[in-house]
Amino acid sequence: MIGLITLTASAQTPKKESVWDKIKKAGQQGAAQGQQPQQQPQPGQQPAQRQDGRGRPSPQNQSQVNDSGPFKPPAGTKIEEKIMAPMQERAQFEVSPYGVHVATTENAGSRAVVYYDGEVGPKFDEIITQSTGTGTHVSFSPDGEHYAYCARAGDQYVVMVDGKELARSSEANSGRFDGESCHLGFTSNSKHVFWTSRVLIDTQRGKNFTRFWFDGKPSPTGSAGGVSFSPDGDHYAYILTISDPYHQDRYALVIDGKLAPYLAGTPQWSGDSKHLYTQQQQHVATENGTVTDLLLDGKPIARAFSFQLYVAPVGDMTVAIATGGSRSAPMTFLAVNGRRVPGTEIGAPGGFDQVVFSPDGKHYAALCRRNQTKLLIVDGKKQTEYQEIQHVKFTTDSSKVVYSAMANNKSFVVVGDQESDAYAFQSLASDPLLAPVGNRVGALVQGENNSQILYIDGKTIRPGLKGISQLRFTSDGTHYAYVALDSGNGTRLVVDGVPQAASSFGPTNLAIYAKYSLSPDSKHVAHFGYPPQTTGDDEHGLFLDGKYTPINHGMNTNFLTFNPDSKHLAWFQAVPSTLQFRIVIDGKPVAQTEALSTLGINNGAIKWFEFQPDGTLFVLGQDDNSLKRIAITPSSETSLATMLGGSALAANH
């Protein structure tokens, strides 16, 4: 009886409508009412008059539009500015990959200095340009929290890490110091710094070599090459070539700075960073003459003519493409963790072109090439043959292999053992899209006469559109969206197959500029656009969760970004007739600064701003005297909810 009561109560409780349900419902209602995005006025067309008869926003809309007048940030907004470096002609600044840290190379009189986040470093004769081909001076760690650079002080080069001297050396390249004298890098875990130094003392053997440095410790005498780092960043191995004028070259394997007790080459670390694979040539008394041993931590585990070793991203699995047989009748086969996989042998001219691992490191797919066909071998099992196979990968949950295939002038999307409908030949070039989690797969393909087709989870959807672009899944994999080009209705957003009536990216010739943003929590979608119903002027607006709101008239807006907890939405808005831009959060202007480039806001500036994990927005700007970083903490009085007409407390959907 208790169970019956519970069931009845549950059945009577209405399911809470999600944001995505509301978005799709708004699109369906708009379509039912005949509301369609309309073409914006083309150059030379006379704008139609608005309700007030003067081509301007009507009073009810005017209060929502913020152009370039004076503003006051919402109450509770916290804004702090930090001077990063004084402005100087020809100064060069570099920005970290994360954290918006800035290193600026400038002159101090006749000397050179590096400013880092406003702190000036010591003076040097020269800051050495790195040999990256991009003119950079500073190397940042992957996490953006550390930096290093090389400088010249007289007849020595100095390595500076996080503002402190780590090492110096007088070893030069023909008496000079350049990018090859000190080529810097950080390990994957950002804990260690390393560099290589090209040294040329003389043309005599042994006087021309490459020195490898790890955390300030130099390699032994000899030339270091083929450096291999473990995935966790804590280990390294390389081959040392020892030369002198009177003897043949000698070789050694160096592991974590120490000479190994065995000689081998081609070092590769296992995915779990616990083991080192190497290869060692052996002379044998057969027609083959030489063979190669595959070593695991110095011990032989397999023998063949040669090995091309693939290492799983995690765990300890390896797959080797090995050659064997005889010189007169060679063959190729697969070996997993040193053991031959039965049934994978193939004679020349066939072979294997590629090995791909699943994200969890437990499965593999090898692309096998035959005379006229290709096929995959997945975990030792042969799959269907095709004339061509491309884009091999595994779903994010590692459960299925995914690839594009072609046979008889038709292309297919294959997921596991399920083959899609036949598509036009050119669809082979379409790279399937994987959801960030789970096993969902999508692809933009084409049918006959270039008709646009959407492939989603094994289904073929023919929306009858002129074009489809920017297919994306939400971060939780439950929803998808794309940009639709409709010759009659312009360009708009489609969510889970439902065209959004309130969405308009403008006419189809503007489709290449169409962009949209999905929130990290997978509950919101937004994009800049135009009014769904023509206004006859240059109104620009924001589409958010199925609703359109005007935001300005004819001004450039860019970099629409949700904050990490998805409660706030930020963008940049150019200020007319200036090089300045305005920072807008939740539809309210909060700060204004001059752009760092004479181009103003541009796509190359994407790393010049970033939301921090705590929700603070860092933005780089400048004034007449200095380069500065603005830290903005959004007000608790504004949020996505307030933009949508609710209260800030309702921001959690």
XYZ file of C-alpha atoms in Angstrom:
653
model
C 0.000 0.000 0.000
C 2.898 2.336 0.736
C 4.348 1.638 -2.674
C 1.016 2.395 -4.325
C 0.723 5.735 -2.517
C 4.263 6.691 -3.499
C 3.631 5.763 -7.121
C 0.434 7.792 -7.250
C 2.107 10.835 -5.737
C 4.979 10.537 -8.179
C 2.626 10.304 -11.132
C 0.826 13.490 -10.073
C 4.018 15.495 -9.628
C 4.672 17.436 -12.838
C 8.183 17.126 -14.250
C 10.124 20.357 -13.919
C 10.642 21.918 -17.325
C 14.345 22.211 -18.111
C 15.980 25.143 -19.866
C 16.427 23.015 -22.978
C 12.728 22.096 -22.950
C 11.911 25.810 -22.874
C 14.348 26.553 -25.693
C 12.864 23.864 -27.940
C 9.307 24.865 -27.043
C 10.058 28.494 -27.945
C 11.399 27.374 -31.307
C 8.363 25.184 -31.973
C 5.930 27.920 -30.956
C 7.700 30.447 -33.150
C 7.532 28.095 -36.123
C 3.839 27.395 -35.485
C 3.121 31.131 -35.427
C 5.025 31.685 -38.651
C 7.772 33.705 -36.953
C 10.900 33.386 -39.107
C 14.226 35.213 -39.063
C 14.159 37.813 -41.818
C 16.880 39.163 -44.049
C 18.678 42.253 -42.775
C 18.889 45.319 -45.051
C 21.582 44.920 -47.692
C 24.114 47.688 -48.461
C 22.346 50.456 -50.328
C 18.868 49.537 -49.113
C 16.824 52.162 -47.325
C 16.065 51.061 -43.739
C 12.386 50.700 -42.965
C 10.841 52.979 -40.373
C 10.197 51.729 -36.863
C 7.159 52.304 -34.674
C 8.226 55.850 -33.853
C 8.432 56.682 -37.578
C 12.055 57.830 -37.466
C 14.025 54.614 -37.964
C 15.043 54.444 -34.288
C 14.281 51.940 -31.530
C 10.789 52.230 -30.175
C 10.598 53.451 -26.557
C 9.924 50.012 -25.110
C 13.137 48.679 -26.701
C 15.303 51.740 -26.254
C 15.870 51.110 -22.547
C 17.344 47.696 -23.340
C 19.862 49.023 -25.841
C 23.190 50.245 -24.463
C 25.365 52.027 -26.996
C 28.409 54.049 -25.917
C 27.154 56.544 -23.347
C 28.302 56.906 -19.731
C 27.739 53.907 -17.505
C 28.059 52.756 -13.927
C 28.830 49.114 -13.069
C 26.107 47.251 -11.151
C 26.295 47.545 -7.376
C 28.628 44.967 -5.890
C 30.882 44.679 -8.942
C 34.521 44.533 -7.838
C 37.138 45.939 -10.225
C 40.896 45.966 -9.642
C 43.645 47.060 -12.020
C 47.235 45.842 -11.949
C 50.039 47.482 -13.913
C 51.812 44.754 -15.901
C 54.525 46.855 -17.567
C 55.205 50.453 -18.619
C 54.317 51.205 -22.233
C 57.385 51.455 -24.451
C 57.828 51.671 -28.202
C 58.685 48.262 -29.730
C 58.152 46.474 -26.428
C 57.068 42.867 -26.875
C 54.620 41.181 -24.542
C 53.669 37.512 -24.316
C 50.665 36.029 -22.532
C 50.549 32.729 -20.651
C 48.246 29.932 -21.897
C 46.192 30.177 -18.685
C 45.856 32.743 -15.933
C 46.501 35.834 -18.112
C 50.059 36.278 -16.885
C 52.125 38.681 -18.980
C 55.847 38.795 -19.718
C 57.062 41.951 -21.449
C 60.519 42.427 -22.953
C 61.642 46.060 -22.844
C 64.732 48.232 -22.726
C 66.148 49.792 -19.575
C 68.577 52.314 -20.972
C 71.067 50.322 -23.039
C 70.169 47.034 -21.297
C 67.224 44.659 -21.686
C 64.762 43.533 -19.006
C 61.701 41.318 -18.647
C 58.637 42.488 -16.722
C 56.426 39.697 -15.398
C 53.033 40.695 -14.030
C 54.421 44.137 -13.231
C 57.643 42.994 -11.530
C 60.846 43.935 -13.338
C 63.655 41.400 -13.635
C 67.434 41.964 -13.676
C 69.159 43.854 -16.480
C 70.957 41.866 -19.184
C 72.897 42.663 -22.314
C 70.265 40.878 -24.362
C 67.137 38.763 -23.956
C 67.665 35.809 -26.301
C 64.918 35.104 -28.825
C 63.666 31.515 -28.723
C 64.024 29.417 -31.884
C 60.265 28.961 -32.275
C 59.989 30.976 -35.458
C 57.515 33.369 -33.832
C 59.942 35.798 -32.194
C 59.079 34.800 -28.627
C 61.439 35.358 -25.708
C 59.612 33.615 -22.872
C 58.530 30.012 -22.359
C 55.465 29.376 -20.175
C 54.625 26.162 -18.359
C 51.512 24.298 -19.610
C 49.501 25.428 -16.565
C 50.580 29.043 -17.097
C 51.963 29.401 -13.567
C 55.704 29.395 -14.371
C 57.896 31.134 -16.902
C 61.488 30.996 -18.099
C 63.741 32.911 -20.438
C 67.360 33.037 -21.558
C 69.518 36.141 -21.470
C 73.076 37.079 -22.381
C 75.412 38.505 -19.763
C 78.787 39.175 -21.350
C 80.235 35.895 -22.633
C 77.670 33.709 -20.850
C 74.010 32.874 -21.234
C 71.795 32.862 -18.153
C 68.597 30.860 -17.630
C 65.972 32.633 -15.524
C 63.019 30.687 -14.076
C 60.235 32.487 -12.216
C 62.459 35.547 -11.862
C 65.427 33.676 -10.356
C 68.678 32.564 -11.937
C 68.783 28.789 -12.411
C 71.978 28.276 -14.415
C 74.540 29.983 -16.603
C 77.026 28.685 -19.157
C 79.718 29.954 -21.489
C 79.118 27.215 -24.097
C 78.338 29.099 -27.287
C 77.416 28.429 -30.900
C 80.482 29.616 -32.844
C 81.098 32.250 -30.197
C 77.584 33.673 -30.196
C 74.366 33.086 -28.274
C 71.081 32.650 -30.121
C 67.875 30.646 -29.929
C 69.746 27.379 -30.496
C 72.032 28.170 -27.556
C 69.124 27.933 -25.127
C 65.907 26.381 -26.442
C 63.546 26.225 -23.447
C 60.578 24.082 -22.457
C 58.568 22.773 -19.497
C 57.459 19.210 -18.827
C 53.785 18.252 -19.087
C 53.206 18.562 -15.334
C 54.753 22.072 -15.267
C 57.178 20.997 -12.523
C 60.419 20.836 -14.492
C 62.205 23.110 -16.936
C 64.586 21.842 -19.594
C 66.532 23.213 -22.513
C 68.901 22.169 -25.260
C 72.052 24.065 -26.121
C 73.725 23.800 -29.500
C 77.485 24.080 -28.935
C 80.024 24.618 -31.705
C 83.565 25.062 -30.424
C 85.442 23.737 -33.445
C 84.772 21.727 -36.590
C 86.828 18.894 -35.112
C 84.895 15.760 -34.099
C 83.672 16.009 -30.531
C 83.743 19.809 -30.560
C 80.262 20.109 -32.075
C 77.436 18.761 -29.921
C 74.047 19.361 -28.274
C 73.871 19.704 -24.500
C 70.633 18.764 -22.715
C 69.784 20.446 -19.399
C 67.095 19.306 -16.946
C 66.305 21.477 -13.918
C 69.690 23.153 -14.306
C 71.730 19.921 -14.518
C 73.713 19.382 -17.752
C 73.989 16.132 -19.679
C 77.287 14.187 -19.624
C 79.959 14.862 -22.226
C 78.572 14.042 -25.644
C 75.700 15.059 -27.885
C 72.167 14.427 -26.614
C 69.378 13.547 -29.036
C 65.985 11.884 -29.265
C 64.801 13.054 -25.843
C 61.661 11.247 -24.618
C 59.628 12.524 -21.649
C 57.275 10.394 -19.584
C 53.584 11.402 -19.769
C 53.618 12.488 -16.108
C 56.571 14.806 -16.811
C 58.838 13.402 -14.085
C 61.135 11.186 -16.174
C 63.199 11.495 -19.324
C 65.523 9.452 -21.502
C 67.760 10.200 -24.479
C 70.608 8.845 -26.575
C 74.099 10.227 -25.960
C 76.614 10.217 -28.821
C 80.213 10.411 -27.613
C 82.709 11.571 -30.236
C 86.405 12.370 -30.319
C 88.945 12.943 -33.128
C 90.583 9.509 -32.799
C 87.831 6.910 -32.332
C 84.509 5.854 -33.783
C 81.395 7.296 -32.194
C 80.206 5.591 -29.036
C 76.647 5.597 -27.755
C 74.890 5.462 -24.410
C 71.324 5.492 -23.124
C 70.693 8.082 -20.413
C 67.687 7.688 -18.094
C 66.867 10.459 -15.630
C 70.391 11.832 -15.947
C 72.206 8.515 -15.369
C 73.905 6.206 -17.864
C 71.834 3.042 -18.282
C 73.577 -0.345 -17.805
C 72.448 -1.371 -21.303
C 72.636 0.196 -24.762
C 69.435 0.690 -26.744
C 67.678 3.355 -28.784
C 64.245 4.795 -29.607
C 63.143 5.360 -25.986
C 59.365 5.512 -25.346
C 57.621 5.674 -21.970
C 54.528 3.692 -21.068
C 51.245 5.539 -20.593
C 51.483 5.165 -16.808
C 55.071 6.556 -16.870
C 56.359 3.499 -14.968
C 58.212 1.716 -17.760
C 60.597 2.499 -20.600
C 60.530 0.751 -23.960
C 63.646 0.766 -26.125
C 64.911 -1.060 -29.210
C 68.202 -2.871 -29.657
C 69.763 -4.227 -32.837
C 71.293 -7.706 -32.795
C 73.461 -9.493 -35.348
C 72.289 -13.019 -36.174
C 73.761 -15.794 -38.292
C 70.857 -16.034 -40.753
C 70.047 -14.622 -44.177
C 68.538 -11.610 -42.451
C 71.817 -10.571 -40.825
C 70.293 -8.303 -38.190
C 67.136 -8.232 -36.090
C 65.655 -5.824 -33.561
C 64.795 -6.675 -29.973
C 62.034 -4.737 -28.240
C 63.095 -4.110 -24.644
C 60.960 -3.383 -21.597
C 63.048 -1.765 -18.859
C 66.130 -3.261 -20.499
C 64.778 -6.806 -20.897
C 63.887 -8.290 -24.331
C 60.177 -9.045 -24.818
C 59.930 -9.445 -28.617
C 62.106 -9.831 -31.725
C 61.448 -8.807 -35.341
C 63.112 -7.035 -38.240
C 61.721 -3.750 -36.965
C 59.108 -2.261 -34.638
C 56.932 0.818 -34.882
C 55.678 1.123 -31.322
C 52.424 2.827 -30.288
C 51.853 3.517 -26.587
C 48.391 3.855 -25.029
C 47.676 7.276 -23.449
C 47.003 5.670 -20.053
C 47.776 2.285 -18.546
C 50.487 -0.013 -19.868
C 49.209 -1.261 -23.244
C 51.437 -1.061 -26.305
C 50.777 -2.086 -29.879
C 53.689 -2.590 -32.249
C 53.587 -2.769 -36.017
C 56.295 -5.375 -36.525
C 57.985 -6.683 -39.671
C 59.083 -10.302 -39.874
C 59.219 -13.276 -42.184
C 62.335 -13.261 -44.320
C 64.145 -10.756 -46.498
C 62.800 -12.496 -49.588
C 59.237 -12.790 -48.226
C 58.664 -10.045 -45.639
C 55.424 -9.675 -43.747
C 53.907 -7.270 -41.254
C 51.940 -8.156 -38.127
C 50.701 -6.679 -34.850
C 52.155 -7.350 -31.417
C 50.300 -6.310 -28.252
C 52.510 -5.930 -25.180
C 55.204 -7.871 -27.041
C 52.953 -10.798 -28.065
C 52.076 -11.447 -31.704
C 48.359 -11.147 -32.499
C 47.341 -14.243 -34.516
C 45.672 -13.560 -37.845
C 47.150 -10.092 -38.314
C 49.953 -11.168 -40.645
C 49.957 -9.500 -44.054
C 52.493 -9.735 -46.863
C 53.963 -6.941 -48.953
C 52.882 -4.540 -50.315
C 50.227 -4.543 -47.585
C 50.796 -3.274 -44.075
C 49.462 -1.120 -41.267
C 49.150 2.655 -41.479
C 47.915 3.661 -38.038
C 47.103 2.493 -34.508
C 44.547 4.352 -32.369
C 43.772 3.737 -28.685
C 40.576 4.259 -26.736
C 40.677 7.044 -24.112
C 40.828 4.494 -21.276
C 43.813 2.758 -22.903
C 42.099 -0.653 -22.917
C 41.237 -0.998 -26.612
C 43.021 -0.427 -29.900
C 42.175 -0.144 -33.590
C 44.815 -0.755 -36.261
C 44.260 0.411 -39.836
C 45.277 -2.399 -42.189
C 46.131 -1.665 -45.831
C 45.695 -4.331 -48.487
C 46.188 -4.136 -52.252
C 42.849 -2.462 -53.014
C 41.050 -2.244 -49.690
C 41.459 -1.211 -46.079
C 40.019 -2.586 -42.868
C 40.315 -2.088 -39.141
C 41.521 -4.682 -36.693
C 39.921 -3.849 -33.346
C 41.268 -5.720 -30.329
C 42.478 -8.457 -32.681
C 39.196 -8.803 -34.625
C 38.898 -7.894 -38.298
C 36.160 -5.442 -39.264
C 34.413 -4.809 -42.596
C 36.607 -4.024 -45.605
C 36.271 -0.709 -47.457
C 38.124 0.988 -50.274
C 39.095 3.854 -47.961
C 38.959 4.503 -44.218
C 39.644 7.823 -42.463
C 39.137 9.614 -39.121
C 39.606 6.557 -36.883
C 38.825 7.198 -33.207
C 36.936 5.807 -30.215
C 33.879 7.244 -28.507
C 34.645 9.230 -25.385
C 33.483 6.396 -23.122
C 35.822 4.009 -25.022
C 32.960 1.651 -25.896
C 32.976 1.860 -29.718
C 35.319 2.576 -32.594
C 34.236 5.351 -34.981
C 35.416 6.102 -38.506
C 34.486 7.328 -41.977
C 34.576 4.816 -44.829
C 34.111 4.690 -48.590
C 33.017 1.898 -50.943
C 31.632 1.989 -54.488
C 31.669 5.795 -54.596
C 29.535 6.070 -51.466
C 30.648 7.133 -48.001
C 29.535 5.876 -44.606
C 29.854 6.721 -40.928
C 30.662 3.560 -38.996
C 30.168 3.292 -35.227
C 31.149 -0.072 -33.795
C 29.668 -2.609 -36.205
C 26.835 -0.297 -37.301
C 27.116 1.212 -40.776
C 25.163 4.375 -41.594
C 23.058 5.026 -44.663
C 25.009 5.676 -47.849
C 26.084 9.294 -48.392
C 27.771 11.141 -51.232
C 31.412 10.311 -51.908
C 32.693 13.701 -50.689
C 31.286 13.033 -47.206
C 34.324 10.833 -46.602
C 36.142 14.055 -45.672
C 33.663 14.734 -42.848
C 35.312 14.061 -39.497
C 32.751 12.551 -37.073
C 32.103 14.598 -33.936
C 32.202 12.896 -30.535
C 30.219 14.057 -27.524
C 32.511 15.100 -24.619
C 31.084 12.244 -22.525
C 29.292 9.019 -23.364
C 29.081 7.445 -26.818
C 27.128 9.937 -28.930
C 28.399 10.599 -32.456
C 27.420 13.226 -35.015
C 28.577 14.220 -38.482
C 27.754 16.742 -41.195
C 27.467 14.826 -44.462
C 26.000 15.268 -47.925
C 23.552 13.418 -50.119
C 22.945 13.531 -53.828
C 23.047 16.973 -55.454
C 24.985 18.254 -52.413
C 21.923 18.079 -50.168
C 22.792 18.757 -46.532
C 22.389 15.819 -44.152
C 22.877 15.472 -40.420
C 24.037 12.162 -38.959
C 23.239 11.758 -35.255
C 23.618 8.506 -33.308
C 22.976 6.247 -36.289
C 20.082 8.294 -37.679
C 20.014 10.212 -40.948
C 18.255 13.582 -40.680
C 17.431 15.528 -43.854
C 16.459 19.053 -42.713
C 16.181 20.461 -46.242
C 18.672 23.258 -45.623
C 21.078 25.080 -47.894
C 23.878 24.442 -45.430
C 24.732 23.139 -41.957
C 27.786 24.103 -39.913
C 29.234 24.145 -36.414
C 27.691 20.951 -35.086
C 28.420 20.711 -31.349
C 27.374 18.651 -28.346
C 26.880 20.126 -24.892
C 29.527 19.217 -22.322
C 27.285 16.556 -20.763
C 26.525 15.081 -24.190
C 22.743 15.280 -23.805
C 22.018 17.995 -26.388
C 23.348 19.137 -29.746
C 23.157 22.321 -31.774
C 24.204 23.598 -35.181
C 23.983 26.634 -37.458
C 21.430 26.266 -40.257
C 21.598 28.120 -43.585
C 18.130 28.503 -45.043
C 17.917 30.369 -48.339
C 14.501 31.741 -47.380
C 15.049 32.457 -43.695
C 18.700 33.447 -43.398
C 20.985 31.785 -40.873
C 19.855 30.633 -37.443
C 20.512 28.240 -34.599
C 18.977 24.784 -34.371
C 18.814 23.012 -30.994
C 18.150 19.257 -30.839
C 16.672 19.480 -34.324
C 14.342 22.406 -33.511
C 15.002 25.679 -35.441
C 15.020 28.646 -33.075
C 12.571 31.279 -34.279
C 14.162 33.968 -32.084
C 17.614 33.249 -33.534
C 19.095 35.079 -36.509
C 22.732 35.306 -37.566
C 21.633 37.412 -40.521
C 21.520 36.542 -44.232
C 23.303 33.451 -45.533
C 26.278 35.477 -46.785
C 27.111 36.164 -43.108
C 27.095 32.483 -42.173
C 30.894 32.321 -42.015
C 30.760 34.731 -39.052
C 28.115 32.775 -37.143
C 29.254 31.592 -33.717
C 27.440 30.400 -30.639
C 28.416 29.533 -27.068
C 27.337 26.624 -24.873
C 27.575 26.979 -21.103
C 29.899 24.665 -19.116
C 26.922 23.219 -17.201
C 25.190 22.322 -20.505
C 22.065 24.309 -19.595
C 22.409 27.461 -21.704
C 23.112 28.543 -25.264
C 23.786 32.063 -26.547
C 24.921 33.935 -29.638
C 25.126 37.437 -31.073
C 22.751 38.148 -33.909
C 20.042 40.263 -35.409
C 16.350 40.786 -34.623
C 14.202 37.844 -35.751
C 11.789 40.386 -37.248
C 13.359 43.070 -39.405
C 13.670 46.462 -37.684
C 14.939 48.466 -40.626
C 18.044 49.697 -38.813
C 21.397 48.372 -37.587
C 20.150 46.795 -34.372
C 22.324 44.002 -32.948
C 21.150 41.668 -30.230
C 21.717 38.626 -28.071
C 19.977 35.280 -28.393
C 19.910 33.541 -24.996
C 17.979 30.378 -24.175
C 15.345 30.920 -26.840
C 14.877 34.666 -26.336
C 16.180 37.664 -28.279
C 17.262 40.919 -26.574
C 18.622 44.018 -28.400
C 22.005 45.168 -27.076
C 23.364 47.904 -29.383
C 23.266 49.527 -32.795
C 25.931 48.614 -35.335
C 28.782 48.095 -32.868
C 31.213 45.192 -32.983
C 30.621 42.606 -30.258
C 32.794 39.568 -29.711
C 34.030 36.808 -27.405
C 30.727 35.726 -25.907
C 31.792 33.666 -22.875
C 30.059 31.932 -19.971
C 31.846 31.925 -16.624
C 32.894 28.559 -15.082
C 29.733 28.078 -12.979
C 27.505 29.185 -15.891
C 25.796 31.916 -13.857
C 27.241 34.865 -15.787
C 27.733 35.797 -19.430
C 30.419 38.216 -20.619
C 31.347 39.841 -23.915
C 33.380 42.690 -25.369
C 31.826 45.603 -27.203
C 33.848 48.016 -29.326
C 33.413 51.722 -28.645
C 32.849 53.619 -31.926
C 35.593 55.903 -33.281
C 38.121 54.749 -30.671
C 40.499 51.873 -30.020
C 38.673 51.140 -26.806
C 36.301 48.355 -25.923
C 33.757 47.880 -23.198
C 33.503 44.768 -21.016
C 29.887 43.698 -20.559
C 28.717 41.131 -17.993
C 25.106 39.944 -17.843
C 24.129 42.703 -20.242
C 25.598 45.484 -18.060
C 28.797 47.417 -18.912
C 31.324 47.063 -16.097
C 34.639 48.421 -17.432
C 36.248 50.061 -20.439
C 39.839 50.041 -21.669
C 41.964 50.481 -24.757
C 42.734 47.368 -26.782
C 46.299 46.083 -26.916
C 46.384 46.179 -30.692
C 45.644 48.918 -33.194
C 43.250 46.382 -34.691
C 41.113 46.650 -31.574
C 39.232 43.517 -30.587
C 40.201 40.637 -32.864
C 40.053 36.882 -32.827
C 43.789 36.584 -32.214
C 43.261 38.190 -28.786
C 41.386 35.241 -27.351
C 44.081 34.562 -24.748
C 44.003 38.179 -23.546
C 41.047 37.466 -21.308
C 39.979 34.536 -19.169
C 37.565 33.648 -16.412
C 39.391 32.286 -13.379
C 38.091 29.244 -11.459
C 36.646 31.543 -8.776
C 34.621 33.465 -11.384
C 36.887 36.527 -11.608
C 37.347 37.786 -15.160
C 40.883 38.861 -16.163
C 41.161 41.214 -19.145
C 44.279 42.825 -20.587
C 44.152 46.439 -21.704
C 46.304 49.525 -21.810
C 46.330 53.260 -21.366
C 48.813 55.891 -22.500
C 51.369 54.859 -19.886
C 51.080 51.165 -19.128
C 49.923 47.700 -19.979
C 47.399 46.594 -17.371
C 45.293 43.648 -16.283
C 41.767 44.311 -15.096
C 40.254 41.853 -12.600
C 36.453 41.936 -12.523
C 34.325 40.095 -9.970
C 30.700 40.135 -11.196
C 27.980 41.571 -9.006
C 25.739 39.133 -7.175
C 22.829 41.311 -8.317
C 23.178 40.228 -11.961
C 23.178 36.810 -13.620
C 21.790 34.896 -16.570
C 18.537 34.735 -14.652
C 18.241 38.528 -14.447
C 18.943 38.763 -18.181
C 16.061 36.359 -18.756
C 13.725 38.355 -16.537
C 14.138 36.486 -13.246
C 16.078 37.161 -10.058
C 19.740 36.473 -9.404
C 18.775 33.775 -6.911
C 17.172 31.780 -9.724
C 20.430 31.372 -11.617
C 20.636 27.649 -10.835
C 18.361 25.969 -13.352
